[in-house]
Structures are given as C-alpha cells and as structure tokens.
C-alpha cells in the first residue's frame, strides 16, 4: 500500500509570507503528527490530529497551525514566516487509538529567505 | 523541552567495528522506539521495546530497554557502510512521541 505522502518536497518562501504543507497518511490511518527537524534542535513535535481533532500540541507559537480532514489528510500552516522556520517538516501517520508505530513521509524542506 | 538525550552526537567508525549508542532520560516511558533516518528521507522505525530489561535483536543490531524504562541502548556489531545514517530514539507516553537528539553515524568503507 502507498506510504505517507508529503507535498511539496521543497519550498522557498520569503519572510513574512505564509505557507501550507500537505500530508496524506497511509490508508486507514487516523492519526497524523507533524514535526519540525533542524540540525540544532533535532526533531520537535508540533501537533497531532486524530479523527479531525487536535489531540496533542507541542510548544510552538500560534503562527503554526494545522487541521485534519474527514479523509485523514492533514495540512499544516505557518503564517508570518521567519528565517528560523527554515527546516524539514515531517509528517507521521499511525492507526492511532493505542497503536504507536509511526510511519514517516519524506518531508517538506522549507527554506525562508 | 527535550526529554531524551542521545550520546554520542556524532560517530565515525571503520567498517567492521562495533559501536553502542545511548538514549537517556529522567522520564519513564511506556515504550521506546529506535528509528534510522537517511539523508532526504523520513525516519524509519527499526524496533519498539516495551518491557523493562527487554533485549531485541535485529540481525547485527541489538536493542535494550533499561530496567526502569527510562533509557535504552543500540549496539551494532561489525558495522557496514549501509548502517550510515541518523539514529533517533523516541520515548512513547500515551499517544505522544518524544524524540531524542539523534546520533549521526558514518561507517567508512
């Protein structure tokens, strides 16, 4: 079956702009989590959605938001981009409801200039 | 807040050598996972350990969960260039994952 698909793979934006990233989980998976990965901070948890509801949230400012649709696809939005938002954004899907095996997408490489 | 510390942060060894990577925390987790991430890809799950003291082997890789379920180690025997990558541990509590700082391993042919 198809894996986790993230689009786009690469993105270059200017400071102050906003960006929307997309994640399509594995078919049947209801949980989608988002992470920010940078060389200095490692993998940082942004938020998790399960059945269209945000179930967990990390320590990121309100500029970072997300949502999940009825088909489990998820989007992440970052408004008023800052240079420090440059990172690899990873999405992981799992069955949820007690299942802890997470499957990651290839990520979206965001560069803010 | 980073709850899991991995050591070493960087490791460069010759093919055929053995190595151990450590993942330490002051928190107790219901399970602990190890992932490997290659450049340009997302992390891929290697193993999940659940019981304190549990040892799992995956070919040349041996994973151990500490008795108190706060720490873990990954031992690689006779490392090969294909083992090169970023190794991440992740503590699981409830439905949330807490990732370690990562160990970047380079195996030189």
CSV table of C-alpha atoms in Angstrom, one decimal:
chain,number,residue,atom,x,y,z
A,1,UNK,CA,0.0,0.0,0.0
A,2,UNK,CA,1.1,3.6,-0.6
A,3,UNK,CA,3.2,5.3,2.1
A,4,UNK,CA,2.8,8.7,3.7
A,5,UNK,CA,2.9,11.4,1.0
A,6,UNK,CA,4.0,14.9,1.7
A,7,UNK,CA,3.7,17.8,-0.7
A,8,UNK,CA,5.6,19.8,-1.8
A,9,UNK,CA,9.0,18.3,-1.3
A,10,UNK,CA,10.8,21.6,-1.5
A,11,UNK,CA,9.6,25.1,-0.9
A,12,UNK,CA,11.3,28.5,-0.8
A,13,UNK,CA,9.4,31.4,0.8
A,14,UNK,CA,10.2,35.0,1.8
A,15,UNK,CA,10.0,36.3,5.4
A,16,UNK,CA,6.5,37.4,6.3
A,17,UNK,CA,4.8,35.1,3.9
A,18,UNK,CA,2.6,32.1,4.9
A,19,UNK,CA,2.9,28.5,3.7
A,20,UNK,CA,0.7,25.5,3.7
A,21,UNK,CA,2.1,21.9,3.7
A,22,UNK,CA,0.1,18.8,3.0
A,23,UNK,CA,0.3,15.3,4.3
A,24,UNK,CA,-1.7,12.2,3.1
A,25,UNK,CA,-1.4,9.4,5.6
A,26,UNK,CA,-1.4,5.7,4.9
A,27,UNK,CA,-4.9,4.5,4.0
A,28,UNK,CA,-6.8,3.5,7.2
A,29,UNK,CA,-4.5,5.6,9.5
A,30,UNK,CA,-6.4,8.1,11.5
A,31,UNK,CA,-3.6,9.8,13.4
A,32,UNK,CA,-1.3,12.4,11.8
A,33,UNK,CA,1.5,14.1,13.6
A,34,UNK,CA,3.8,16.9,12.5
A,35,UNK,CA,7.4,17.5,13.4
A,36,UNK,CA,10.0,20.2,12.7
A,37,UNK,CA,13.5,18.9,12.2
A,38,UNK,CA,16.5,21.2,12.3
A,39,UNK,CA,20.2,20.4,12.8
A,40,UNK,CA,20.4,22.4,16.1
A,41,UNK,CA,17.1,21.3,17.7
A,42,UNK,CA,16.6,17.8,16.3
A,43,UNK,CA,13.0,16.6,15.9
A,44,UNK,CA,10.5,18.8,17.6
A,45,UNK,CA,6.8,17.8,18.0
A,46,UNK,CA,4.3,20.3,16.6
A,47,UNK,CA,0.9,18.7,16.9
A,48,UNK,CA,-1.1,15.6,16.4
A,49,UNK,CA,-4.5,15.2,14.9
A,50,UNK,CA,-6.8,12.2,15.3
A,51,UNK,CA,-10.2,12.0,13.6
A,52,UNK,CA,-10.2,15.7,12.7
A,53,UNK,CA,-9.4,16.8,16.3
A,54,UNK,CA,-6.1,18.2,17.6
A,55,UNK,CA,-5.2,15.7,20.3
A,56,UNK,CA,-1.7,16.9,21.3
A,57,UNK,CA,0.2,20.1,20.8
A,58,UNK,CA,3.9,21.0,21.2
A,59,UNK,CA,5.5,24.2,22.3
A,60,UNK,CA,5.3,26.2,19.1
A,61,UNK,CA,3.9,29.7,18.7
A,62,UNK,CA,0.4,30.3,17.4
A,63,UNK,CA,1.8,31.0,13.9
A,64,UNK,CA,1.9,27.2,13.5
A,65,UNK,CA,-1.5,25.7,13.0
A,66,UNK,CA,-2.9,22.6,11.4
A,67,UNK,CA,-6.1,20.8,10.5
A,68,UNK,CA,-7.2,17.3,9.5
A,69,UNK,CA,-9.9,16.5,7.0
A,70,UNK,CA,-12.5,13.7,7.1
A,71,UNK,CA,-10.3,11.6,4.8
A,72,UNK,CA,-7.5,11.9,7.4
A,73,UNK,CA,-5.4,14.1,5.1
A,74,UNK,CA,-3.8,16.9,7.1
A,75,UNK,CA,-2.4,20.3,6.4
A,76,UNK,CA,0.0,22.5,8.4
A,77,UNK,CA,0.1,26.2,8.0
A,78,UNK,CA,2.8,28.6,9.1
A,79,UNK,CA,2.0,32.3,9.0
A,80,UNK,CA,4.3,35.3,9.0
A,81,UNK,CA,7.3,33.2,8.2
A,82,UNK,CA,10.6,33.9,10.0
A,83,UNK,CA,14.1,32.8,8.9
A,84,UNK,CA,14.2,30.4,11.9
A,85,UNK,CA,11.3,28.5,10.4
A,86,UNK,CA,13.6,27.0,7.8
A,87,UNK,CA,13.6,23.3,8.5
A,88,UNK,CA,12.5,19.9,7.3
A,89,UNK,CA,8.8,19.4,8.2
A,90,UNK,CA,7.9,15.7,8.7
A,91,UNK,CA,4.5,14.2,8.9
A,92,UNK,CA,3.9,10.8,10.5
A,93,UNK,CA,0.8,8.7,10.4
A,94,UNK,CA,-0.4,5.8,12.6
A,95,UNK,CA,-3.5,3.9,13.2
A,96,UNK,CA,-4.0,5.8,16.4
A,97,UNK,CA,-6.1,4.6,19.3
A,98,UNK,CA,-3.2,2.9,21.1
A,99,UNK,CA,-1.1,1.9,18.1
A,100,UNK,CA,2.3,3.6,18.4
A,101,UNK,CA,4.1,2.5,15.2
A,102,UNK,CA,4.6,5.7,13.2
A,103,UNK,CA,5.3,5.9,9.5
A,104,UNK,CA,7.0,9.0,8.3
A,105,UNK,CA,6.8,10.8,5.0
A,106,UNK,CA,9.9,12.1,3.2
A,107,UNK,CA,9.2,15.6,4.5
A,108,UNK,CA,8.9,19.1,3.1
A,109,UNK,CA,12.1,21.1,3.0
A,110,UNK,CA,11.1,24.7,3.7
A,111,UNK,CA,13.7,27.5,3.2
A,112,UNK,CA,12.8,31.0,4.3
A,113,UNK,CA,14.8,33.8,2.8
B,1,UNK,CA,11.5,20.6,26.0
B,2,UNK,CA,14.0,17.8,25.1
B,3,UNK,CA,13.4,14.8,27.3
B,4,UNK,CA,15.7,12.3,25.7
B,5,UNK,CA,19.5,12.8,25.4
B,6,UNK,CA,21.5,10.6,23.0
B,7,UNK,CA,25.2,10.0,23.0
B,8,UNK,CA,27.4,10.3,21.2
B,9,UNK,CA,26.0,13.0,18.9
B,10,UNK,CA,28.4,12.1,16.1
B,11,UNK,CA,30.2,8.9,15.5
B,12,UNK,CA,32.6,8.0,12.6
B,13,UNK,CA,34.0,4.4,12.6
B,14,UNK,CA,35.6,2.0,10.2
B,15,UNK,CA,33.7,-0.8,8.6
B,16,UNK,CA,33.8,-3.9,10.8
B,17,UNK,CA,33.9,-2.1,14.1
B,18,UNK,CA,31.3,-2.3,16.9
B,19,UNK,CA,29.5,0.6,18.4
B,20,UNK,CA,26.9,1.5,21.0
B,21,UNK,CA,24.6,4.4,21.0
B,22,UNK,CA,22.9,5.5,24.2
B,23,UNK,CA,19.5,7.2,24.9
B,24,UNK,CA,18.9,8.5,28.4
B,25,UNK,CA,16.0,10.3,30.1
B,26,UNK,CA,14.8,11.1,33.5
B,27,UNK,CA,11.3,10.2,32.5
B,28,UNK,CA,9.6,6.8,32.4
B,29,UNK,CA,8.1,5.8,29.1
B,30,UNK,CA,5.5,3.1,28.2
B,31,UNK,CA,7.7,2.1,25.3
B,32,UNK,CA,10.8,3.2,23.5
B,33,UNK,CA,11.5,3.1,19.8
B,34,UNK,CA,14.5,3.4,17.6
B,35,UNK,CA,14.4,4.9,14.1
B,36,UNK,CA,17.0,5.4,11.4
B,37,UNK,CA,16.9,8.3,9.0
B,38,UNK,CA,18.9,8.6,5.8
B,39,UNK,CA,19.5,11.9,4.1
B,40,UNK,CA,16.5,13.3,2.3
B,41,UNK,CA,14.2,10.7,3.8
B,42,UNK,CA,11.9,10.5,6.8
B,43,UNK,CA,12.8,8.3,9.8
B,44,UNK,CA,12.1,4.6,9.5
B,45,UNK,CA,11.1,2.5,12.6
B,46,UNK,CA,13.7,-0.2,13.5
B,47,UNK,CA,12.3,-1.6,16.7
B,48,UNK,CA,9.9,-1.0,19.6
B,49,UNK,CA,10.8,-2.2,23.2
B,50,UNK,CA,8.1,-2.3,25.8
B,51,UNK,CA,9.2,-4.2,28.9
B,52,UNK,CA,11.9,-3.0,31.3
B,53,UNK,CA,15.1,-5.0,30.7
B,54,UNK,CA,13.9,-6.2,27.3
B,55,UNK,CA,16.5,-7.1,24.7
B,56,UNK,CA,15.7,-7.3,21.0
B,57,UNK,CA,18.0,-8.3,18.1
B,58,UNK,CA,17.6,-7.3,14.5
B,59,UNK,CA,20.4,-9.0,12.6
B,60,UNK,CA,23.6,-7.1,13.7
B,61,UNK,CA,21.6,-4.6,15.8
B,62,UNK,CA,20.8,-5.3,19.5
B,63,UNK,CA,18.4,-3.0,21.3
B,64,UNK,CA,18.0,-2.9,25.1
B,65,UNK,CA,15.4,-1.1,27.3
B,66,UNK,CA,16.6,-0.2,30.7
B,67,UNK,CA,15.1,-1.9,33.7
B,68,UNK,CA,13.4,1.4,34.9
B,69,UNK,CA,12.1,2.1,31.3
B,70,UNK,CA,14.0,5.4,31.3
B,71,UNK,CA,16.9,4.6,29.0
B,72,UNK,CA,17.9,2.4,26.1
B,73,UNK,CA,20.9,1.4,24.1
B,74,UNK,CA,21.6,0.3,20.5
B,75,UNK,CA,24.6,-1.9,19.8
B,76,UNK,CA,25.7,-2.5,16.2
B,77,UNK,CA,28.2,-5.4,15.6
B,78,UNK,CA,30.5,-5.3,12.6
B,79,UNK,CA,29.2,-2.0,11.2
B,80,UNK,CA,28.8,-1.7,7.5
B,81,UNK,CA,28.6,1.4,5.3
B,82,UNK,CA,24.9,0.7,4.8
B,83,UNK,CA,24.4,1.4,8.5
B,84,UNK,CA,25.3,5.1,7.9
B,85,UNK,CA,22.5,7.4,9.0
B,86,UNK,CA,20.9,9.4,11.8
B,87,UNK,CA,19.7,7.2,14.6
B,88,UNK,CA,16.8,8.5,16.7
B,89,UNK,CA,15.3,7.1,19.8
B,90,UNK,CA,11.8,8.0,20.7
B,91,UNK,CA,10.0,7.6,24.1
B,92,UNK,CA,6.3,7.0,23.9
B,93,UNK,CA,3.8,8.1,26.5
B,94,UNK,CA,0.2,7.8,25.7
B,95,UNK,CA,-0.2,8.9,22.1
B,96,UNK,CA,2.8,11.2,22.2
B,97,UNK,CA,6.3,10.6,20.9
B,98,UNK,CA,9.4,12.4,22.4
B,99,UNK,CA,12.4,12.2,20.1
B,100,UNK,CA,16.0,12.1,21.2
B,101,UNK,CA,18.6,14.5,20.0
B,102,UNK,CA,19.9,11.9,17.4
B,103,UNK,CA,23.2,10.2,16.7
B,104,UNK,CA,24.8,10.7,13.3
B,105,UNK,CA,26.7,7.6,12.3
B,106,UNK,CA,29.2,7.3,9.5
B,107,UNK,CA,30.7,4.0,8.6
B,108,UNK,CA,33.8,4.3,6.5
B,109,UNK,CA,34.5,1.5,4.0
